[in-house]
Coordinates of C-alpha atoms in Angstrom, one line a residue:
Chain A
E81 CA -66.1 23.1 -42.7
E82 CA -64.2 20.0 -42.1
T83 CA -63.2 18.9 -38.6
N84 CA -59.9 17.2 -37.7
D85 CA -61.2 13.7 -38.0
G86 CA -62.5 14.4 -41.5
V87 CA -66.2 14.5 -40.6
V88 CA -68.0 17.5 -42.0
D89 CA -70.1 19.2 -39.3
G90 CA -73.7 18.4 -39.4
V91 CA -73.1 15.8 -42.2
R92 CA -73.4 12.1 -41.4
V93 CA -71.0 11.1 -44.2
P94 CA -67.3 10.9 -43.2
V95 CA -65.0 12.6 -45.7
V96 CA -61.6 11.0 -45.3
R97 CA -58.3 11.9 -46.8
L98 CA -56.2 8.9 -47.7
K99 CA -52.7 9.0 -46.2
F100 CA -49.7 7.9 -48.3
G101 CA -49.1 4.2 -47.7
E102 CA -52.3 3.9 -45.7
V103 CA -53.7 1.1 -47.9
S104 CA -51.3 -0.3 -45.9
E105 CA -51.3 0.6 -42.3
A106 CA -54.8 -1.0 -42.2
S107 CA -54.7 -4.5 -40.9
N108 CA -57.3 -5.3 -43.5
V109 CA -58.1 -3.9 -46.9
V110 CA -61.3 -3.9 -49.0
V111 CA -61.4 -4.2 -52.7
L112 CA -64.4 -2.6 -54.4
P113 CA -65.5 -2.3 -58.0
V114 CA -65.0 1.2 -59.5
C115 CA -67.4 3.1 -61.8
R116 CA -66.6 6.1 -63.9
A117 CA -68.8 9.1 -63.2
K118 CA -69.0 9.9 -66.9
E119 CA -70.8 6.6 -67.5
K120 CA -73.7 7.9 -65.4
E121 CA -75.8 5.2 -63.7
R122 CA -74.9 2.5 -66.3
E123 CA -71.8 1.2 -64.5
V124 CA -73.3 1.7 -61.1
L125 CA -76.1 -0.7 -62.1
E126 CA -73.8 -3.1 -63.8
A127 CA -70.9 -3.4 -61.4
P128 CA -70.7 -6.7 -59.5
W129 CA -72.8 -6.9 -56.5
E130 CA -71.1 -9.6 -54.4
C131 CA -67.4 -9.4 -53.9
K132 CA -66.5 -12.2 -51.5
S133 CA -63.2 -12.4 -49.7
Q134 CA -62.0 -15.9 -50.0
G135 CA -59.5 -18.1 -48.2
E136 CA -56.2 -17.4 -46.5
F137 CA -55.0 -15.0 -49.1
G138 CA -58.2 -12.9 -49.1
L139 CA -58.8 -13.4 -52.8
V140 CA -61.6 -11.2 -54.0
V141 CA -64.1 -13.2 -56.0
A142 CA -66.9 -11.3 -57.7
E143 CA -70.0 -12.8 -59.2
K144 CA -69.0 -11.4 -62.6
G145 CA -66.0 -9.8 -64.3
W146 CA -65.2 -6.1 -63.9
K147 CA -62.4 -4.0 -65.3
S148 CA -61.7 -1.4 -62.6
W149 CA -61.1 -1.9 -58.9
V150 CA -59.8 0.0 -55.9
V151 CA -58.1 -1.1 -52.7
L152 CA -59.1 0.9 -49.7
P153 CA -58.2 0.5 -46.0
G154 CA -60.8 -1.5 -44.1
W155 CA -62.4 1.6 -42.5
E156 CA -65.4 0.9 -40.4
P157 CA -68.1 2.2 -42.9
I158 CA -66.5 0.3 -45.8
Y159 CA -65.7 -3.0 -44.0
G160 CA -68.5 -5.5 -44.5
L161 CA -70.0 -3.5 -47.3
R162 CA -68.9 -5.9 -50.0
N163 CA -72.4 -6.9 -51.0
G164 CA -73.7 -3.9 -53.1
G165 CA -70.7 -1.8 -52.3
V166 CA -69.5 0.3 -55.2
V167 CA -67.1 3.2 -55.8
V168 CA -67.7 6.1 -58.2
S169 CA -64.6 8.1 -59.2
F170 CA -65.2 11.8 -59.8
S171 CA -62.7 14.2 -61.2
D172 CA -63.6 16.9 -58.6
A173 CA -65.8 17.4 -55.6
R174 CA -68.4 19.6 -57.2
V175 CA -70.9 16.7 -57.2
L176 CA -71.1 17.0 -53.4
P177 CA -74.0 19.1 -52.0
W178 CA -72.0 21.0 -49.4
K179 CA -69.9 24.0 -49.9
V180 CA -66.3 23.2 -50.7
N181 CA -63.2 25.4 -50.7
R182 CA -61.0 25.9 -53.7
W183 CA -58.6 23.1 -52.9
Y184 CA -61.4 20.7 -52.6
M185 CA -62.7 21.7 -56.0
E186 CA -59.4 20.7 -57.6
E187 CA -59.3 17.3 -56.1
A188 CA -60.5 14.0 -57.5
I189 CA -62.8 12.1 -55.0
L190 CA -64.1 8.6 -54.6
V191 CA -67.7 8.2 -53.5
V192 CA -68.3 4.9 -51.8
A193 CA -72.0 3.9 -51.9
D194 CA -74.1 1.0 -50.6
R195 CA -76.4 -0.2 -53.4
G196 CA -78.1 -2.4 -50.8
R197 CA -79.7 0.8 -49.3
K198 CA -81.4 2.6 -52.1
E199 CA -84.2 4.0 -50.1
V200 CA -84.0 7.8 -49.4
A201 CA -84.5 7.3 -45.7
A202 CA -82.8 10.0 -43.7
D203 CA -83.2 13.8 -44.3
D204 CA -79.5 14.3 -43.3
G205 CA -78.3 11.2 -45.1
F206 CA -76.5 11.4 -48.5
Y207 CA -77.4 9.5 -51.6
L208 CA -75.9 8.8 -54.9
V209 CA -78.4 9.8 -57.7
A210 CA -78.4 10.2 -61.5
V211 CA -79.8 13.7 -62.3
D212 CA -81.1 14.2 -65.8
G213 CA -78.6 16.3 -67.9
E214 CA -76.2 16.5 -65.0
G215 CA -75.1 12.9 -64.5
L216 CA -74.2 11.4 -61.1
K217 CA -74.4 13.5 -58.0
V218 CA -74.5 13.2 -54.3
E219 CA -77.6 14.7 -52.8
R220 CA -79.0 15.3 -49.3
G221 CA -82.0 13.2 -48.3
S222 CA -84.0 16.3 -47.5
A223 CA -83.4 17.7 -51.0
L224 CA -84.5 14.4 -52.7
K225 CA -87.6 14.1 -50.5
E226 CA -88.6 17.7 -51.5
R227 CA -88.6 16.6 -55.1
G228 CA -90.4 13.4 -54.3
V229 CA -87.5 11.1 -55.0
E230 CA -87.8 8.0 -52.9
E231 CA -85.1 5.8 -54.4
S232 CA -81.5 6.5 -55.0
L233 CA -78.7 4.4 -56.6
G234 CA -77.3 3.9 -53.1
T235 CA -76.6 5.5 -49.7
V236 CA -73.2 7.2 -49.6
V237 CA -71.1 5.7 -46.8
V238 CA -67.8 7.6 -47.2
V239 CA -66.2 10.2 -49.5
V240 CA -62.4 9.6 -50.0
R241 CA -60.0 12.3 -50.9
P242 CA -56.6 11.6 -52.4
P243 CA -53.4 11.6 -50.3
R244 CA -51.5 14.9 -50.2
E245 CA -47.9 15.9 -49.4
V246 CA -49.0 18.9 -47.5
T247 CA -51.6 18.4 -44.7
D248 CA -54.7 20.5 -44.7
D249 CA -53.7 21.9 -41.3
Q250 CA -50.7 23.5 -42.9
L251 CA -52.4 25.0 -45.9
N252 CA -55.9 26.3 -45.6
D253 CA -57.7 28.6 -47.9
E254 CA -59.9 30.2 -45.3
D255 CA -56.9 31.0 -43.1
W256 CA -54.7 32.5 -45.7
E257 CA -56.9 34.4 -48.2
Chain B
E261 CA -34.9 -26.3 -47.4
E262 CA -36.1 -22.9 -46.8
T263 CA -33.8 -20.2 -45.5
N264 CA -35.0 -17.5 -43.1
D265 CA -35.6 -15.0 -45.8
G266 CA -37.9 -17.4 -47.6
V267 CA -35.5 -18.1 -50.5
V268 CA -35.2 -21.8 -51.2
D269 CA -31.5 -22.7 -51.5
G270 CA -30.3 -23.2 -55.0
V271 CA -33.7 -22.0 -56.4
R272 CA -34.0 -18.6 -58.0
V273 CA -37.7 -18.1 -57.1
P274 CA -38.4 -16.5 -53.8
V275 CA -40.9 -18.4 -51.6
V276 CA -42.4 -15.8 -49.3
R277 CA -44.8 -16.3 -46.4
L278 CA -47.4 -13.4 -46.1
K279 CA -47.5 -11.9 -42.7
F280 CA -50.8 -10.9 -41.1
G281 CA -51.6 -7.4 -42.0
E282 CA -48.7 -7.2 -44.4
V283 CA -50.8 -6.2 -47.4
S284 CA -50.4 -3.4 -45.4
E285 CA -47.0 -2.6 -44.1
A286 CA -46.0 -2.3 -47.8
S287 CA -46.0 1.3 -48.9
N288 CA -47.5 0.1 -52.1
V289 CA -49.7 -2.8 -53.1
V290 CA -50.2 -4.7 -56.3
V291 CA -53.5 -6.0 -57.6
L292 CA -53.3 -9.0 -59.9
P293 CA -55.9 -11.2 -61.6
V294 CA -56.3 -14.7 -60.1
C295 CA -56.8 -18.0 -62.0
R296 CA -58.0 -21.2 -60.5
A297 CA -55.6 -24.1 -60.9
K298 CA -58.4 -26.5 -61.7
E299 CA -59.2 -24.4 -64.8
K300 CA -55.8 -25.4 -66.2
E301 CA -54.4 -23.1 -68.8
R302 CA -57.8 -21.6 -69.9
E303 CA -57.9 -18.9 -67.3
V304 CA -54.2 -18.2 -67.5
L305 CA -54.6 -17.5 -71.2
E306 CA -57.8 -15.4 -70.7
A307 CA -56.9 -13.3 -67.7
P308 CA -56.4 -9.6 -68.4
W309 CA -52.9 -8.8 -69.5
E310 CA -52.7 -5.1 -68.7
C311 CA -53.7 -3.9 -65.3
K312 CA -52.8 -0.2 -65.0
S313 CA -52.6 1.7 -61.8
Q314 CA -54.4 4.9 -62.4
G315 CA -54.5 8.3 -60.7
E316 CA -54.1 9.4 -57.1
F317 CA -56.1 6.6 -55.7
G318 CA -54.2 3.9 -57.5
L319 CA -57.3 2.6 -59.3
V320 CA -56.6 -0.7 -61.0
V321 CA -57.9 -0.6 -64.6
A322 CA -57.7 -3.8 -66.6
E323 CA -58.2 -4.0 -70.4
K324 CA -61.1 -6.4 -69.7
G325 CA -63.3 -7.6 -66.9
W326 CA -62.2 -10.3 -64.5
K327 CA -63.9 -11.9 -61.5
S328 CA -61.1 -12.8 -59.2
W329 CA -58.3 -10.6 -57.9
V330 CA -55.7 -10.6 -55.2
V331 CA -53.9 -7.7 -53.3
L332 CA -50.3 -8.4 -52.6
P333 CA -47.6 -6.2 -51.0
G334 CA -45.5 -4.4 -53.7
W335 CA -42.6 -6.9 -53.3
E336 CA -39.7 -6.3 -55.7
P337 CA -40.4 -9.2 -58.1
I338 CA -44.1 -8.3 -58.3
Y339 CA -43.9 -4.6 -58.6
G340 CA -43.9 -3.4 -62.2
L341 CA -45.1 -6.8 -63.3
R342 CA -48.6 -5.7 -64.1
N343 CA -48.4 -6.3 -67.8
G344 CA -48.8 -10.0 -68.2
G345 CA -48.6 -10.7 -64.5
V346 CA -51.0 -13.4 -63.3
V347 CA -51.6 -15.4 -60.1
V348 CA -52.6 -19.0 -60.0
S349 CA -54.1 -20.3 -56.7
F350 CA -53.3 -23.9 -55.8
S351 CA -54.8 -25.8 -52.9
D352 CA -51.4 -27.2 -51.9
A353 CA -47.7 -26.9 -52.8
R354 CA -47.4 -30.3 -54.6
V355 CA -47.2 -28.6 -57.9
L356 CA -43.8 -27.2 -57.0
P357 CA -40.8 -29.3 -58.3
W358 CA -38.8 -29.2 -55.1
K359 CA -39.2 -31.3 -52.0
V360 CA -41.6 -29.9 -49.5
N361 CA -42.2 -30.9 -45.9
R362 CA -45.5 -32.0 -44.5
W363 CA -46.7 -28.5 -43.4
Y364 CA -45.9 -27.1 -46.8
M365 CA -48.1 -29.8 -48.4
E366 CA -51.1 -28.8 -46.4
E367 CA -50.9 -25.2 -47.4
A368 CA -52.5 -23.3 -50.2
I369 CA -50.1 -21.4 -52.3
L370 CA -50.2 -18.6 -54.9
V371 CA -47.9 -18.8 -57.9
V372 CA -47.1 -15.4 -59.4
A373 CA -46.0 -15.7 -63.0
D374 CA -45.0 -13.3 -65.8
R375 CA -46.8 -14.2 -69.0
G376 CA -44.6 -11.7 -70.8
R377 CA -41.7 -14.2 -70.4
K378 CA -42.9 -17.4 -71.8
E379 CA -39.6 -18.7 -73.1
V380 CA -37.9 -21.5 -71.2
A381 CA -34.6 -19.6 -70.9
A382 CA -32.8 -20.6 -67.7
D383 CA -32.0 -24.1 -66.5
D384 CA -32.5 -23.0 -62.9
G385 CA -35.5 -20.9 -63.6
F386 CA -39.0 -22.0 -62.8
Y387 CA -41.9 -22.0 -65.3
L388 CA -45.7 -22.4 -65.1
V389 CA -46.7 -25.1 -67.5
A390 CA -49.8 -27.1 -68.3
V391 CA -49.0 -30.8 -68.2
D392 CA -51.4 -33.2 -70.1
G393 CA -53.5 -35.1 -67.6
E394 CA -52.0 -33.3 -64.6
G395 CA -53.0 -29.7 -65.1
L396 CA -50.9 -26.7 -64.1
K397 CA -47.5 -27.3 -62.6
V398 CA -44.4 -25.4 -61.8
E399 CA -41.4 -26.9 -63.5
R400 CA -37.6 -26.3 -63.6
G401 CA -36.2 -25.0 -66.8
S402 CA -33.7 -27.9 -67.0
A403 CA -36.6 -30.5 -66.8
L404 CA -38.5 -28.7 -69.5
K405 CA -35.5 -28.4 -71.8
E406 CA -34.9 -32.2 -71.4
R407 CA -38.4 -32.8 -72.8
G408 CA -37.8 -30.2 -75.6
V409 CA -40.3 -27.8 -74.1
E410 CA -39.3 -24.3 -75.2
E411 CA -42.4 -22.3 -74.3
S412 CA -44.2 -22.1 -70.9
L413 CA -47.3 -20.2 -69.8
G414 CA -44.9 -17.8 -68.0
T415 CA -41.9 -17.4 -65.8
V416 CA -42.6 -17.9 -62.1
V417 CA -41.4 -14.8 -60.2
V418 CA -42.6 -15.6 -56.6
V419 CA -44.5 -18.3 -54.7
V420 CA -46.6 -16.9 -51.8
R421 CA -47.5 -18.9 -48.7
P422 CA -50.5 -17.9 -46.5
P423 CA -50.0 -16.1 -43.2
R424 CA -49.7 -18.3 -40.1
E425 CA -50.3 -17.8 -36.4
V426 CA -47.2 -19.8 -35.5
T427 CA -44.0 -18.9 -37.2
D428 CA -42.0 -21.6 -39.0
D429 CA -39.1 -21.1 -36.6
Q430 CA -41.2 -22.1 -33.7
L431 CA -42.8 -25.2 -35.2
N432 CA -40.7 -27.2 -37.6
D433 CA -41.3 -30.7 -38.8
E434 CA -37.6 -31.6 -39.3
D435 CA -36.7 -30.5 -35.8
W436 CA -39.5 -32.2 -33.9
E437 CA -40.1 -35.5 -35.6

């Protein structure tokens, strides 16, 4: 279940829906390198680590070239994340370990992870991992610990859903089916 | 002389000052590859040509990797420029061919050029060129034609000035000196 502010109950990772023009209302924006989920961990490991914001125009200067980038509002969990921050784009939300409704399943999501925090530290934290045969997934700390996994690709700091014409309040699977 | 709307009189290139948080008020933003003026034409020739905006999150996908990028508001001259669009960052405005006041000289500028329009077509157009011994400059079409230069690195579509605490209306060299 998602609460109004986009935070899933009992889950420490905010799930935020972008608003139209929001990369926008933010007084600052963050530019992060994007990896394709289908490339598994390869791109997550290769993506530039350091993306400095430089000078008066806020030029983004990475330590190496990268093809794909995303501009996000400077939300609290993302801002200041530039070292080791990375975004993985998934075609739907099935990679998330919590139950999702039908609409959610049909939506693309972005998972923003901090590669500077690879250690599987918190039971109720969420981590980006590469699972053999399944590719990239988001898993709960407790589930990883049970399997003896101590290191992830990075701690998940926020999950971003795409902007929608209709708000979730107006159209809700649970309410109408 | 600069008019209030940032358009230099008699010059067909808008000179626009960024506002704080403006990459921002725009309902859309544009991400363009940035070249350093000190690298002369090398980076302008090498920078990715095609930077597609992809999917619901507006991911920027270039045809090759690049280190440095800038996010600009989707101003009319910039929007839709992604193929061949490039930004050159200069430490001051002395590369511009029109007279600039003292403040202007002390400011960094970004020159946004369209590499898809290399031909020196209009007398009163402005073009990005590499001048032997001087590096990158912005020159007037008429000046280039006089020297028999028919091809530039690209047509200049907008010059961007950094945001300022004090507006130009409040503090003006001509008025106060």
